[in-house]
Amino acid sequence: MGIWILNGFTVDADNEQTQRHICIEDGIIIQVINGGEAPDTAGHTVIDAAGKLVSPGFIDMHVHLREPGFEHKETIATGTLSAARGGFTTIACMPNTRPVIDTVDTVKLILDKAETEGAVRVLPYGCITKNELGRELTDFAALKEAGVIGYTDDGVGVQSAQMMKDAMNLAASLGMPIIAHCEDNTLVEGAPVTEGEFARKHGLKGIPNESEAIHVGRDVLLAEATGVHYHVCHVSTEQSVRLIRHAKQHGIKVTAEVCPHHLVLSDEDIPDLDANWKMNPPLRTPRDVQAVIEGLEDGTIDIIVTDHAPHAEEEKAKGMMLAPFGILGFETAFPLLYTKFVLTGQWTLGFLVDRLTAKPAEVFSLPWGKLEVGSPADITIVDLASEQEIKKSEIVSKSKNTPFIGWKLQGWPVVTIASGKVVWS
Ligand SMILES: NC(=O)N[C@@H](CC(=O)O)C(=O)O
Ligand SMILES: [Zn+2]
Ligand SMILES: [Zn+2]
């Protein structure tokens, strides 16, 4: 017995919208009918998607699931369910767990747990350096063999240029990407927010834009020298956008991602010293926000990721200086971007959906992100008309650290199907 999803509409990157009936069985899309009368659905479960968007399940290439080691913040079970609520069916998890994902055993542990306890598909990254200490490369070949999809020390920047170059050479020889958290530690020194209005007003030390952009500049040159696929994490500054644009113009194999919060918030929106507004990279100035939006719009930045970074309430209660960096991402991403960019007419729906589905699949050569006969049945149904307020009590993630509580947003995922199973409705 399969599932028929009737009368919904799909959208492509050019914003072409088509009414469709879609049948899935055994985890695969087995039939797609364009328009017209509903087919005979006898013997199947029926989901009425009339008036709703039927999208390939969203893909999030940058998330933190916290297991193993930080299960008080999130687990693979709670994190993947939070992803499902947000409409994500494939998520790529960062290795800054405890232990970090730098051995074959830890990769296996993640994959096993995801298989048995996860609501959606989990793709692990492995560390670039052992323990993310920047001193010694991990065993890239063994990690690849175990199932990682790329290498990153997310959470910290790789400080040594030579170490990064060695990593790129090795990754290139294996046909694997390097995913970089760009941050020069010598320029940061314990600052909690960006250099800008907010830091000045509160007398706080600021994180300068160069701390990110210096690594981007260094790394695109190293990527050119080594030929690796180099992917920049959570781009937040005008300078980084400029450097990536220049690198792409010169044929360097660089791709990049941006987070919803860096597209909709600047440091001037931070209301007070509440650490739910603290993340790395920090909210930047309005000028940077404008630059990352333009970067996404012109293709300099390829994809949208959430950087879902759960932290417990007591950790965030330590205040702006002492609390850890990071905010939740999964459950607010689509409604936030739909409300702020599509409803306002700045982006088409097709553009937004593409940057969350087909584009990430293309950038990382993944087989998901499309609704075609024979494709895995990863499908997200979105009620574009529904408006809801973000309430702390409704957050599925184990943590509640988001600055968006109380925001009224439109465009909520209502059914998420992963590998043919309804994982959220
Ligand atoms: N983004 C964050 O603010 N925090 C991330 C680390 C990271 O993505 O660099 C985390 O692990 O909490
Ligand atoms: Zn990072
Ligand atoms: Zn991250």
XYZ file of C-alpha atoms and ligand atoms in Angstrom:
439
model
C 0.000 0.000 0.000
C 1.298 3.414 -0.959
C 0.384 7.046 -0.447
C -1.266 9.361 -2.987
C -0.618 13.057 -2.491
C -3.436 14.700 -4.430
C -3.945 18.166 -5.931
C -0.894 19.924 -4.566
C 1.335 22.095 -6.708
C 5.056 21.864 -7.347
C 7.368 24.712 -8.252
C 10.651 24.696 -10.175
C 13.633 27.039 -10.011
C 12.046 29.263 -12.693
C 8.925 29.459 -10.530
C 6.881 27.347 -12.966
C 4.000 25.967 -10.874
C 2.255 22.740 -11.820
C -0.662 20.955 -10.222
C 0.335 17.339 -9.538
C -0.808 14.054 -8.092
C 2.088 12.046 -6.693
C 2.127 8.395 -5.646
C 4.808 6.910 -3.420
C 5.403 3.321 -2.451
C 8.243 1.464 -0.735
C 10.091 4.723 -0.168
C 10.124 5.689 -3.852
C 8.087 8.083 -5.992
C 6.365 5.689 -8.388
C 3.971 7.957 -10.255
C 3.623 11.666 -11.024
C 0.512 12.878 -12.855
C 0.423 16.453 -14.113
C -2.902 18.189 -13.499
C -6.358 16.881 -14.246
C -8.708 14.626 -12.348
C -7.538 12.730 -9.310
C -6.552 9.149 -10.179
C -8.032 6.006 -8.679
C -6.543 5.802 -5.212
C -8.197 2.564 -4.068
C -6.061 0.702 -1.575
C -3.826 3.686 -0.894
C -3.602 6.273 1.842
C -4.608 9.687 0.514
C -3.159 13.026 1.547
C -5.175 15.974 0.283
C -2.685 18.701 -0.637
C -5.136 20.962 -2.473
C -3.783 24.505 -2.574
C -0.565 23.468 -0.856
C 3.025 23.443 -2.035
C 4.443 19.956 -2.577
C 8.224 20.276 -2.468
C 11.108 17.859 -2.464
C 12.088 17.440 1.190
C 14.372 20.285 2.222
C 18.092 19.605 2.529
C 20.146 21.261 5.279
C 23.881 20.886 4.807
C 24.906 22.432 8.145
C 23.400 21.279 11.445
C 24.469 20.330 14.963
C 22.790 17.267 16.493
C 24.992 17.226 19.647
C 25.046 13.434 20.018
C 27.310 11.948 21.244
C 28.341 13.972 24.251
C 25.899 16.841 24.583
C 22.590 15.000 24.836
C 21.274 17.625 27.254
C 21.158 20.045 24.281
C 19.863 17.706 21.559
C 19.967 14.077 20.455
C 19.803 12.469 17.061
C 16.182 11.571 17.876
C 15.094 15.067 18.944
C 17.197 16.897 16.365
C 15.909 14.884 13.428
C 12.312 15.358 14.627
C 12.916 19.093 14.842
C 14.269 18.882 11.283
C 11.133 17.010 10.195
C 8.926 19.726 11.684
C 10.875 22.245 9.632
C 10.349 20.232 6.439
C 13.941 18.920 6.232
C 14.407 15.308 5.132
C 18.181 15.249 4.647
C 20.538 16.937 7.086
C 24.324 16.990 7.269
C 25.648 16.991 10.823
C 28.740 18.762 12.038
C 31.431 16.813 13.888
C 31.889 19.066 16.956
C 30.355 16.479 19.277
C 32.134 14.791 22.210
C 34.004 12.788 21.111
C 34.277 14.704 17.851
C 33.618 12.753 14.651
C 37.246 12.046 13.817
C 37.283 8.242 13.839
C 35.538 5.499 11.921
C 33.862 4.290 15.127
C 32.195 7.633 15.793
C 30.986 7.864 12.193
C 29.473 4.401 12.573
C 27.826 5.367 15.852
C 26.163 8.385 14.204
C 24.993 6.378 11.203
C 23.651 3.541 13.378
C 21.779 5.904 15.705
C 20.391 7.879 12.776
C 19.184 4.653 11.190
C 17.446 3.375 14.321
C 16.346 6.602 16.052
C 16.384 9.296 13.390
C 13.262 10.696 11.745
C 15.154 11.897 8.676
C 18.328 11.060 6.752
C 21.564 12.102 8.465
C 24.813 12.615 6.560
C 27.853 13.024 8.797
C 30.872 15.222 8.207
C 34.223 14.122 9.583
C 36.781 16.397 11.205
C 39.664 17.910 9.270
C 41.964 17.656 12.279
C 42.039 15.242 15.211
C 39.850 16.556 18.019
C 39.407 19.748 15.947
C 42.662 20.955 17.495
C 44.258 22.023 14.238
C 47.417 19.994 14.841
C 47.123 16.735 12.915
C 44.928 15.625 10.016
C 42.435 12.828 10.553
C 42.458 9.689 8.395
C 40.498 11.152 5.458
C 40.413 7.921 3.445
C 39.120 5.830 6.358
C 36.484 8.444 7.232
C 35.330 8.540 3.617
C 35.108 4.770 3.580
C 33.017 4.937 6.795
C 30.538 7.301 5.152
C 31.405 10.955 5.772
C 30.457 13.354 2.987
C 33.194 15.927 3.563
C 35.654 17.296 6.096
C 35.223 20.260 8.440
C 36.341 21.527 11.844
C 33.121 23.535 12.199
C 33.030 25.428 15.471
C 36.622 26.582 14.945
C 38.666 27.788 12.021
C 41.732 25.863 10.856
C 44.347 28.406 11.962
C 47.346 27.097 10.042
C 47.435 27.768 6.310
C 49.784 24.816 5.805
C 47.390 22.488 7.654
C 44.507 23.723 5.487
C 46.556 23.264 2.319
C 47.503 19.706 3.313
C 43.826 19.002 4.078
C 42.758 20.355 0.694
C 45.353 18.330 -1.172
C 44.266 15.159 0.572
C 40.544 15.871 0.124
C 41.089 16.670 -3.565
C 42.891 13.367 -4.096
C 39.838 11.590 -2.644
C 37.323 13.679 -4.606
C 35.877 15.062 -1.366
C 34.991 18.643 -0.320
C 36.466 20.782 2.472
C 33.788 22.684 4.415
C 35.237 25.651 6.252
C 34.249 27.535 9.368
C 36.176 30.713 8.580
C 37.539 32.458 11.639
C 40.960 33.829 12.476
C 41.276 33.515 16.249
C 43.834 36.283 16.623
C 41.222 38.826 15.525
C 38.377 37.637 17.752
C 39.652 37.534 21.362
C 36.556 36.767 23.342
C 34.165 39.186 21.665
C 30.501 38.051 21.744
C 28.946 40.194 18.976
C 30.007 41.916 15.774
C 31.866 45.187 15.628
C 29.045 47.673 15.106
C 26.260 49.706 16.699
C 25.250 47.145 19.287
C 28.807 46.544 20.529
C 29.424 50.298 20.761
C 26.179 50.936 22.641
C 26.904 48.246 25.215
C 30.648 48.797 25.451
C 31.382 45.281 24.207
C 34.364 44.089 22.254
C 33.387 43.377 18.649
C 34.193 40.533 16.256
C 35.548 42.241 13.113
C 34.438 41.178 9.639
C 38.051 40.433 8.724
C 38.211 37.531 11.170
C 35.928 35.659 8.754
C 37.021 37.160 5.439
C 40.763 36.613 5.980
C 40.148 32.868 6.051
C 37.911 33.061 2.984
C 40.623 34.952 1.100
C 43.364 32.582 2.220
C 41.311 29.506 1.450
C 40.150 30.438 -2.037
C 43.825 30.832 -2.947
C 44.587 27.439 -1.417
C 41.582 25.962 -3.221
C 42.922 27.334 -6.481
C 46.331 25.822 -5.782
C 44.974 22.411 -4.786
C 41.903 22.094 -7.021
C 39.697 20.984 -4.115
C 35.970 21.704 -3.855
C 36.010 24.324 -1.125
C 32.729 25.213 0.609
C 32.402 28.258 2.894
C 30.193 27.882 5.979
C 27.702 30.492 7.193
C 28.872 33.512 5.153
C 28.079 36.675 7.099
C 30.199 39.556 5.788
C 30.260 41.833 2.797
C 33.995 41.141 2.387
C 33.503 37.356 2.231
C 30.817 37.756 -0.439
C 33.177 39.907 -2.481
C 36.029 37.387 -2.193
C 33.816 34.424 -3.114
C 32.368 36.307 -6.081
C 35.894 37.087 -7.288
C 37.027 33.478 -6.801
C 34.062 32.170 -8.792
C 34.825 34.629 -11.586
C 38.300 33.089 -11.721
C 36.983 29.560 -12.020
C 37.969 28.442 -8.522
C 35.839 25.573 -7.268
C 34.233 27.425 -4.368
C 30.661 27.181 -3.081
C 29.026 28.888 -0.113
C 26.088 28.862 2.260
C 24.148 31.440 4.258
C 21.822 31.076 7.261
C 18.307 32.551 7.579
C 19.299 34.661 10.586
C 22.082 36.381 8.643
C 19.551 37.216 5.922
C 16.830 38.663 8.156
C 18.609 40.141 11.184
C 21.403 42.648 11.772
C 23.206 43.571 14.979
C 20.881 46.577 15.220
C 17.935 44.229 15.802
C 19.452 42.781 18.992
C 17.125 44.125 21.699
C 19.230 43.612 24.814
C 21.930 41.374 26.252
C 19.825 38.209 25.771
C 22.202 35.444 24.590
C 19.508 33.977 22.339
C 20.828 36.563 19.875
C 24.388 35.270 20.156
C 25.723 33.067 17.412
C 28.888 32.510 15.407
C 29.360 34.220 13.062
C 27.494 37.019 14.832
C 24.640 39.077 13.417
C 26.453 41.631 11.299
C 25.688 45.213 10.261
C 22.790 46.122 7.939
C 25.338 46.652 5.170
C 26.551 43.050 5.530
C 22.975 41.766 5.582
C 22.370 43.556 2.283
C 25.562 42.028 0.839
C 24.729 38.427 1.772
C 21.214 38.839 0.355
C 22.694 40.107 -2.906
C 25.254 37.294 -2.828
C 22.514 34.700 -2.563
C 20.441 36.398 -5.241
C 23.270 36.565 -7.790
C 24.496 33.007 -7.137
C 27.705 33.937 -5.307
C 26.216 32.140 -2.318
C 24.760 28.840 -3.492
C 22.565 27.480 -0.744
C 20.674 28.172 2.475
C 21.511 26.171 5.622
C 20.213 26.602 9.156
C 23.334 25.973 11.293
C 20.823 24.567 13.817
C 22.866 24.958 17.016
C 20.920 23.954 20.125
C 22.118 24.987 23.583
C 20.367 24.374 26.905
C 18.468 27.155 28.629
C 20.815 27.274 31.617
C 23.763 27.670 29.234
C 22.123 30.554 27.389
C 21.108 32.104 30.729
C 24.793 32.840 31.421
C 24.394 36.046 29.429
C 25.900 37.620 26.346
C 29.548 37.338 27.451
C 29.575 33.780 28.807
C 26.853 31.860 26.952
C 27.866 29.598 24.053
C 27.348 30.760 20.450
C 24.457 29.323 18.441
C 20.707 29.373 17.820
C 18.100 26.861 16.652
C 17.375 26.729 12.946
C 15.188 23.941 11.616
C 11.715 24.899 12.733
C 11.719 28.546 11.720
C 13.766 28.521 8.493
C 11.097 28.135 5.835
C 8.345 30.351 7.326
C 10.929 33.026 8.112
C 12.274 33.193 4.565
C 8.864 32.745 2.954
C 7.419 35.600 5.012
C 10.386 37.968 4.690
C 11.362 37.382 1.055
C 8.601 35.635 -0.914
C 5.512 37.333 0.527
C 7.241 40.690 0.071
C 7.845 39.951 -3.588
C 11.645 40.050 -3.370
C 12.111 36.365 -4.267
C 9.963 33.919 -6.126
C 8.785 30.823 -4.294
C 10.750 28.807 -6.864
C 13.989 30.561 -5.925
C 13.555 29.857 -2.221
C 12.612 26.206 -2.731
C 15.499 25.663 -5.154
C 18.055 26.950 -2.625
C 16.720 24.476 -0.057
C 16.424 21.434 -2.333
C 17.900 21.008 -5.817
C 20.785 23.424 -5.266
C 22.264 21.791 -2.160
C 21.867 18.402 -3.869
C 23.758 19.738 -6.868
C 26.525 21.366 -4.820
C 27.191 18.174 -2.847
C 26.337 15.692 -5.646
C 23.494 14.121 -3.664
C 20.697 12.069 -5.239
C 17.877 13.897 -3.386
C 16.080 17.199 -3.885
C 13.802 16.332 -6.788
C 10.299 14.981 -7.338
C 10.722 12.487 -10.146
C 9.551 8.944 -10.707
C 12.226 6.703 -9.223
C 13.494 9.328 -6.762
C 13.458 8.604 -3.023
C 10.113 9.696 -1.543
C 11.323 12.702 0.444
C 8.474 15.187 0.263
C 7.475 18.275 2.214
C 3.972 19.710 1.992
C 3.711 23.381 2.960
C 0.571 25.345 3.758
C 1.614 28.704 2.375
C -1.523 30.370 3.749
C -1.161 29.340 7.366
C 0.066 31.951 9.803
C 1.392 30.957 13.195
C 3.178 32.608 16.024
C 6.422 30.966 17.111
C 5.797 29.661 20.592
C 8.435 28.241 22.869
C 6.006 25.533 24.021
C 5.706 24.195 20.469
C 9.422 23.851 19.726
C 10.284 20.215 19.090
C 14.023 20.587 19.568
C 15.283 19.735 23.046
C 16.631 23.275 23.305
C 14.701 26.547 22.993
C 17.419 29.027 22.037
C 15.913 31.134 19.300
C 15.494 34.900 18.954
C 12.281 34.374 16.975
C 9.850 33.596 19.826
C 6.695 35.656 19.334
C 7.272 36.254 15.614
C 4.179 35.705 13.464
C 5.176 33.936 10.282
C 3.405 32.479 7.302
C 4.116 29.314 5.287
C 4.361 26.307 7.581
C 5.337 22.765 6.623
C 2.344 20.559 7.464
C 3.441 17.099 6.312
C 7.003 15.804 6.011
C 7.662 12.475 4.343
C 11.132 10.960 4.554
C 12.009 7.816 2.610
C 8.268 7.211 2.089
C 7.311 7.516 5.777
C 5.287 10.361 7.242
C 7.678 11.705 9.891
C 5.810 14.917 10.723
C 2.187 16.008 10.317
N 27.093 28.571 14.910
C 27.230 28.653 16.203
O 27.031 29.724 16.757
N 27.599 27.604 16.948
C 27.940 26.296 16.493
C 29.333 26.212 15.960
C 29.503 26.764 14.571
O 28.656 26.589 13.688
O 30.539 27.372 14.299
C 27.759 25.332 17.651
O 28.244 24.202 17.571
O 27.084 25.692 18.616
Zn 30.772 27.350 12.216
Zn 27.810 25.171 12.676
